[in-house]
GROMACS .gro file of C-alpha atoms in nm:
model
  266
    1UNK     CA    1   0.831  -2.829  -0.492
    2UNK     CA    2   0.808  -3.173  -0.430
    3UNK     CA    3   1.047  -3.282  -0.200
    4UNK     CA    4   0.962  -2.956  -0.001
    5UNK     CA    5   0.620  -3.016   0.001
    6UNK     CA    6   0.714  -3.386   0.132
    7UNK     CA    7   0.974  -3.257   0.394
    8UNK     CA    8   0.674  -3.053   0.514
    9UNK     CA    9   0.421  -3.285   0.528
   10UNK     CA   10   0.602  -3.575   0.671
   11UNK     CA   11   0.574  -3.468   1.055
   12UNK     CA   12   0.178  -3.446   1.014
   13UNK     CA   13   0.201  -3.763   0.839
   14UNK     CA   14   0.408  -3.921   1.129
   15UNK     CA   15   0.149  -3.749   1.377
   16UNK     CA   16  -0.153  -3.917   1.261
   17UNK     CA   17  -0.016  -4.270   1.216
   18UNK     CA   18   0.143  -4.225   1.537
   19UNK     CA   19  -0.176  -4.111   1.714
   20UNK     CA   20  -0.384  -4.453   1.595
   21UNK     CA   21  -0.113  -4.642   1.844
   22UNK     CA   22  -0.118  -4.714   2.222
   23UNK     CA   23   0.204  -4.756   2.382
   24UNK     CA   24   0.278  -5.082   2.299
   25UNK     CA   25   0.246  -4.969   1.921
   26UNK     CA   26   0.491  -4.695   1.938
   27UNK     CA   27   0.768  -4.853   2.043
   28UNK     CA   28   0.747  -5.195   1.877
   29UNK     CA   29   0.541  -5.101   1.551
   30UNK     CA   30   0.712  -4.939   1.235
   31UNK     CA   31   0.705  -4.575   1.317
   32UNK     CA   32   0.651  -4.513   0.967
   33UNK     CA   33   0.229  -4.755   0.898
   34UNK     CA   34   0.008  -4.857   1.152
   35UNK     CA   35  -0.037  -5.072   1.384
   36UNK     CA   36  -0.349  -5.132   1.605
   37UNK     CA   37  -0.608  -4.890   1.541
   38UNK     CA   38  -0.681  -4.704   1.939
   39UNK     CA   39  -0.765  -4.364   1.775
   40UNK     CA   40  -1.091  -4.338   1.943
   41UNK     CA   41  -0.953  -4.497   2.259
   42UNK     CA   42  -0.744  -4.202   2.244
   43UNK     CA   43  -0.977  -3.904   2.185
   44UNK     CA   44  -1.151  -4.091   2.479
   45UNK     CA   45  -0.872  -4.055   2.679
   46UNK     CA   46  -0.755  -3.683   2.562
   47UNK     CA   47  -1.140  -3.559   2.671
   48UNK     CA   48  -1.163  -3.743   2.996
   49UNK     CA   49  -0.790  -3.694   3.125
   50UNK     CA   50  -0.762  -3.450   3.422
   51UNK     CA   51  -1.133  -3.372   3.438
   52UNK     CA   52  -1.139  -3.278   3.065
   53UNK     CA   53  -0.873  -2.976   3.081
   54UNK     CA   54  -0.788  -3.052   2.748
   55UNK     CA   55  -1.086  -2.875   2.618
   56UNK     CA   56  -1.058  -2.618   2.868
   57UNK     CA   57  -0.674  -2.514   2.706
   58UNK     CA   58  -0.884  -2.576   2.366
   59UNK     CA   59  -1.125  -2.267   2.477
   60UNK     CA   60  -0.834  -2.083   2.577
   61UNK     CA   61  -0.665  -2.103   2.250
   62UNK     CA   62  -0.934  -2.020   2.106
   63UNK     CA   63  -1.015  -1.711   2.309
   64UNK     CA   64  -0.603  -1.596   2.300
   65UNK     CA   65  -0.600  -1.708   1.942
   66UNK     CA   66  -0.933  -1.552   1.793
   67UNK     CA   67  -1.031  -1.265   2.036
   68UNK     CA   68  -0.672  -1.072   2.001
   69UNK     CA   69  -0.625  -1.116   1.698
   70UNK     CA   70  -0.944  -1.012   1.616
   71UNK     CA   71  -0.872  -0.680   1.819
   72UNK     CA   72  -0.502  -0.679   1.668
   73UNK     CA   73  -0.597  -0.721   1.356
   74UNK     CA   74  -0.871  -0.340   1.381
   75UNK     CA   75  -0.616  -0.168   1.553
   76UNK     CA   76  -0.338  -0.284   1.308
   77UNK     CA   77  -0.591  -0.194   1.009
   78UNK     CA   78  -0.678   0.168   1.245
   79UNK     CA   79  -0.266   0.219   1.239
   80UNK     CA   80  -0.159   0.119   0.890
   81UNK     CA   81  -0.426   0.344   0.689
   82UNK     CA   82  -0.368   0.640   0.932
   83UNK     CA   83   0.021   0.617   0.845
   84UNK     CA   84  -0.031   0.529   0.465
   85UNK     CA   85  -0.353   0.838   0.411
   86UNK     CA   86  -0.263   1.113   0.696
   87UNK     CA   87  -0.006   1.333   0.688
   88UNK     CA   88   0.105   1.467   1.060
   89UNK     CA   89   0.443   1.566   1.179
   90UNK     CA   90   0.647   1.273   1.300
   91UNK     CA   91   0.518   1.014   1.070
   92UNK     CA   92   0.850   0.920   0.927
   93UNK     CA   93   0.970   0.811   1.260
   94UNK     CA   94   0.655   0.672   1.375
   95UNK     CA   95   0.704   0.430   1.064
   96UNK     CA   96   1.061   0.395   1.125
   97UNK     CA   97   0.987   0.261   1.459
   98UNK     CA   98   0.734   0.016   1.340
   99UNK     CA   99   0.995  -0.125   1.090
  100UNK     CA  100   1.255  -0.137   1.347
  101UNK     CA  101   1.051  -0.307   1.604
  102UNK     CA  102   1.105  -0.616   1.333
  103UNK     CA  103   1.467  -0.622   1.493
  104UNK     CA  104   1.337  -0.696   1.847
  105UNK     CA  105   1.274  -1.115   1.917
  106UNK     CA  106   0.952  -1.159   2.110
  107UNK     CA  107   1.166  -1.336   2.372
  108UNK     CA  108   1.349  -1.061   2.497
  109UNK     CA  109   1.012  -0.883   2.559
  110UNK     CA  110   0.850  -1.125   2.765
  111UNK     CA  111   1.007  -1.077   3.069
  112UNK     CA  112   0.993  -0.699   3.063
  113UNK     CA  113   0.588  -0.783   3.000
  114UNK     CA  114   0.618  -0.990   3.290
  115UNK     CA  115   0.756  -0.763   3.522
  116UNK     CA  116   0.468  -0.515   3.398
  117UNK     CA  117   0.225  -0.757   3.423
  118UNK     CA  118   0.259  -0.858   3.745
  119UNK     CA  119   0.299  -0.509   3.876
  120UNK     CA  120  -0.031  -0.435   3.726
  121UNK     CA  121  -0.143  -0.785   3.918
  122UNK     CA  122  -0.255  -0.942   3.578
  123UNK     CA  123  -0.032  -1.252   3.543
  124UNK     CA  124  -0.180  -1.558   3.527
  125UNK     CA  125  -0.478  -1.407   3.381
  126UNK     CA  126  -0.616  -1.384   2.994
  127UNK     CA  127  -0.555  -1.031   2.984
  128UNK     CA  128  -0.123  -1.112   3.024
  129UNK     CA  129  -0.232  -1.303   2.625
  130UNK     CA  130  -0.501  -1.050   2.527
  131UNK     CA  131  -0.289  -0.756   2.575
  132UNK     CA  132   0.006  -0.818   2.405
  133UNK     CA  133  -0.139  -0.989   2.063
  134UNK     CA  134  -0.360  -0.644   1.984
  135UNK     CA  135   0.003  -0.470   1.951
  136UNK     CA  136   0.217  -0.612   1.621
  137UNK     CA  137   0.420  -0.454   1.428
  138UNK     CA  138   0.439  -0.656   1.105
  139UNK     CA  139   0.086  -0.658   1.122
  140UNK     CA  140   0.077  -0.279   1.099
  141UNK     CA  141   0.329  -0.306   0.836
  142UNK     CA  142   0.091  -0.514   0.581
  143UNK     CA  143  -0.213  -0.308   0.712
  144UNK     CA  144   0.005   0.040   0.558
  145UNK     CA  145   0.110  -0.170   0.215
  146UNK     CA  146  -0.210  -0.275   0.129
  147UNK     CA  147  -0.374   0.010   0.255
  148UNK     CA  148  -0.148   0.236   0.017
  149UNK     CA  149  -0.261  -0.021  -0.257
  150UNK     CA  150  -0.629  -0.064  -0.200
  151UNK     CA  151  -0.748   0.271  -0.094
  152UNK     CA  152  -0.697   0.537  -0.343
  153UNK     CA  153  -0.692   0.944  -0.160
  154UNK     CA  154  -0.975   1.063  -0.443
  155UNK     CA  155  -1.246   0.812  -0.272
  156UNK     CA  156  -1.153   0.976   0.082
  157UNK     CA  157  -1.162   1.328  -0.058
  158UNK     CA  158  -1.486   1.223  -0.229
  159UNK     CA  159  -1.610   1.123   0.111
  160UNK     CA  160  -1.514   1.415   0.291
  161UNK     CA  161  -1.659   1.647   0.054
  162UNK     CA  162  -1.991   1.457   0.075
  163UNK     CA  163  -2.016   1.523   0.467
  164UNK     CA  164  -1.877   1.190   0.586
  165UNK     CA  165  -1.638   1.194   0.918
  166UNK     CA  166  -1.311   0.990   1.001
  167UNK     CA  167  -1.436   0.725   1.178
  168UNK     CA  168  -1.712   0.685   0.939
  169UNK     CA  169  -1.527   0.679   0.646
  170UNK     CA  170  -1.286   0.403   0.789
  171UNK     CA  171  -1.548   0.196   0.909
  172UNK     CA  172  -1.828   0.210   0.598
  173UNK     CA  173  -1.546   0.266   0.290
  174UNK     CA  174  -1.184   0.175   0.434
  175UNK     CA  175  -1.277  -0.156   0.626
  176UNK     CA  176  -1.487  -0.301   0.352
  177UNK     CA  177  -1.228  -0.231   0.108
  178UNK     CA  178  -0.936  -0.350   0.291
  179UNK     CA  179  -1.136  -0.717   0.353
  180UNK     CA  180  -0.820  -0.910   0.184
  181UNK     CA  181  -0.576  -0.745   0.379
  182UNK     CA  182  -0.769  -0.737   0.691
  183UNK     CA  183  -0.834  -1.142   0.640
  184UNK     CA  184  -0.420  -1.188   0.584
  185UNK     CA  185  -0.325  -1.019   0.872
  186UNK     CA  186  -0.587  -1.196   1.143
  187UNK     CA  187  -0.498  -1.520   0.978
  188UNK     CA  188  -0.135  -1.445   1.049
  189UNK     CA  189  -0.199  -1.336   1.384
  190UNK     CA  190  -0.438  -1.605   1.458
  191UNK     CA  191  -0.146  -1.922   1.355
  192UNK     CA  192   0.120  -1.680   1.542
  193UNK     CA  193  -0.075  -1.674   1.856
  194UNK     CA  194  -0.237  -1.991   1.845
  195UNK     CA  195   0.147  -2.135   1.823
  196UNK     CA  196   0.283  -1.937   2.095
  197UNK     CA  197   0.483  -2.101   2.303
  198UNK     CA  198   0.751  -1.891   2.549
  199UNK     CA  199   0.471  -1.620   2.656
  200UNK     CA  200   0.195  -1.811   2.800
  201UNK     CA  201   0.489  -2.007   3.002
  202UNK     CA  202   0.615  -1.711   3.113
  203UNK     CA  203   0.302  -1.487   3.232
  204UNK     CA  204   0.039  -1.791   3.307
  205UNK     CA  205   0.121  -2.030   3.624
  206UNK     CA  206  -0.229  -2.209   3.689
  207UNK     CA  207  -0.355  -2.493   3.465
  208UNK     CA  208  -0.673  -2.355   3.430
  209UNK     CA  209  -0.600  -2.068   3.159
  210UNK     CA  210  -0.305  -2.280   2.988
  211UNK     CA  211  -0.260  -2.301   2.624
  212UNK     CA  212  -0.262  -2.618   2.425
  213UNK     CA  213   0.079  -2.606   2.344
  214UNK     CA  214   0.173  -2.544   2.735
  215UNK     CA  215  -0.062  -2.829   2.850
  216UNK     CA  216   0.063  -3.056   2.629
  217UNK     CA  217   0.443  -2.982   2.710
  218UNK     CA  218   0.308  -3.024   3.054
  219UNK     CA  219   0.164  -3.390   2.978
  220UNK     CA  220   0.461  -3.442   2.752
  221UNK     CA  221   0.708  -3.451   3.061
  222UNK     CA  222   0.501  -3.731   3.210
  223UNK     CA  223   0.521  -4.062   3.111
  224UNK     CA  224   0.253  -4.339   3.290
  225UNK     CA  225   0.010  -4.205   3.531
  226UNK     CA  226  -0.268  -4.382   3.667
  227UNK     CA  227  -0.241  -4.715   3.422
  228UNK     CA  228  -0.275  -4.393   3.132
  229UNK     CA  229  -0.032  -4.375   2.887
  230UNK     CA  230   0.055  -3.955   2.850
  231UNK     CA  231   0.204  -4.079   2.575
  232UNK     CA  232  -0.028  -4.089   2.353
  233UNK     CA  233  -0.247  -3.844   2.488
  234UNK     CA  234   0.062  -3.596   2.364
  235UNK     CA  235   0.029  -3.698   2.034
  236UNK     CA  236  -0.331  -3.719   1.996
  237UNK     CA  237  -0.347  -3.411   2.143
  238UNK     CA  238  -0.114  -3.242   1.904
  239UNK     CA  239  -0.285  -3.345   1.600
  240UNK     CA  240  -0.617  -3.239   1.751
  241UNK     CA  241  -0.451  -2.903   1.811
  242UNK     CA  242  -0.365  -2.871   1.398
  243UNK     CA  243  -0.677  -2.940   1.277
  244UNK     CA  244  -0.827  -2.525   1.362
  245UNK     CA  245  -0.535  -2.398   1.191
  246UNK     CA  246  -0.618  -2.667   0.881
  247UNK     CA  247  -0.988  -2.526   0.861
  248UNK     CA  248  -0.796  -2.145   0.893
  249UNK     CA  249  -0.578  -2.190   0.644
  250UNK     CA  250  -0.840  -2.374   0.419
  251UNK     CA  251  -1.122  -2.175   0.458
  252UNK     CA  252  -0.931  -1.853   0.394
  253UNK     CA  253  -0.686  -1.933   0.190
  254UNK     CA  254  -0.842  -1.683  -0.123
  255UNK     CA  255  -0.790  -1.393   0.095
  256UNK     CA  256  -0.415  -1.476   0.197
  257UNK     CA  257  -0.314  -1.545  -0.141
  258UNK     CA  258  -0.469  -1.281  -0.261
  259UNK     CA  259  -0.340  -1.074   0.000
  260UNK     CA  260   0.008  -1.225  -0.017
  261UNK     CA  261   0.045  -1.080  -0.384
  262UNK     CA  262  -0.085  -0.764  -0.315
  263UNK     CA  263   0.183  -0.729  -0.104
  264UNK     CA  264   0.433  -0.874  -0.342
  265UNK     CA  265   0.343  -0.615  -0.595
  266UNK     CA  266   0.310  -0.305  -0.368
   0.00000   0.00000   0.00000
């Protein structure tokens, strides 16, 4: 556990010291302790480069990121407890194409989106990263196990009986009581998006609804401009762009291991 937990850790440890450097540092400092301390030179420099796009790919991650898998994460919820607590013909296959969507990389569905996208005339617009992260298939997957764990068919017989409909059952009883797996599967969704890499540089062309992770591989293929070092800006950029998924993973971290074992047991 140690040495895995230290092969992990070592790139964010790398990140930070290297982020404290300017250019001069980098190369002729050990890689491995600091050097001069230009942090906040840095930051400076990240917020000011380029007009300040950097916190302009910041909102869009966050609006990719947060707003689909917020949607994703209901519709996956919707999905999983109609397929673990309804019975309707054509269920088995239904499921059976769920689990064998697992088969299919995301890469050799992004140019088919593409294509559809731009048919449609929405690439290079939030809706090509919107659209796609309300539809997964794992996340349905969890949303059925823990559903079939959580949510018991006497309570929703109980419900019906009492007058209750299907929508309000699943939004006053099934939601509440599927909070841990509901919190597991947007966190998951929310670090898969927010990561995503090959999508946004396939469907988005203009700078101005970019990802993090595209802008910076955009900066990273430049290396002085205007007495700037991109440099630097790369890396201080990058460990800016960890530090949501740190407060994610920290500040729900009860749900998803909860969650996680849940899913373990079922």
């Amino acid at each position: 556990m140690a040495l895995a937990s230290a092969y992990s850790l070592f790139p964010v440890y790398w990140l930070m010291i290297a982020a404290t450097k300017d250019r001069v540092g980098l190369y002729q400092s050990n890689g491995l302790w600091f050097s001069d301390f230009h942090l906040w030179d840095n930051l400076q420099q990240v917020f000011t480069y380029e007009d300040g796009i950097f916190l302009r790919w910041t909102a869009n991650s966050f609006l990719y990121a947060g707003v689909g898998s917020l949607g994703g994460t209901l519709i996956a919820l919707a999905t999983g407890y109609g397929l673990a607590r309804f019975d309707f013909p054509g269920r088995g296959v239904v499921f059976a194409a769920v689990v064998g969507s697992f088969l299919i990389p995301i890469a050799l569905l992004t140019l088919p989106l593409y294509l559809m996208f731009s048919k449609i005339g929405l690439v290079d617009t939030p809706w090509a990263m919107l659209i796609p992260c309300l539809i997964n298939p794992f996340s349905v997957y969890l949303a059925k196990v823990y559903t079939e764990a959580a949510i018991p068919f006497e309570l929703l017989e109980a419900a019906r009986i009492d007058g209750a409909g299907e929508l309000r059952i699943f939004f006053s009883i099934v939601l509440r009581m599927m909070t841990t797996g509901g919190a597991t599967v947007f966190l998951l969704a929310f670090v898969n998006t927010w990561n995503a890499f090959f999508l946004p540089l396939t469907v988005l062309r203009g700078q101005e609804n970019w990802t993090l992770n595209l802008g910076l591989y955009n900066w990273s293929g430049k290396r002085l401009e205007s007495g700037i070092d991109v440099t630097s800006l790369v890396l201080t950029g990058a460990l800016l762009s960890i530090i949501p998924m740190a407060i994610m993973m920290v500040a729900m971290r009860r749900y998803w291991r909860s969650g996680v074992t849940m899913g373990a047991l079922k």
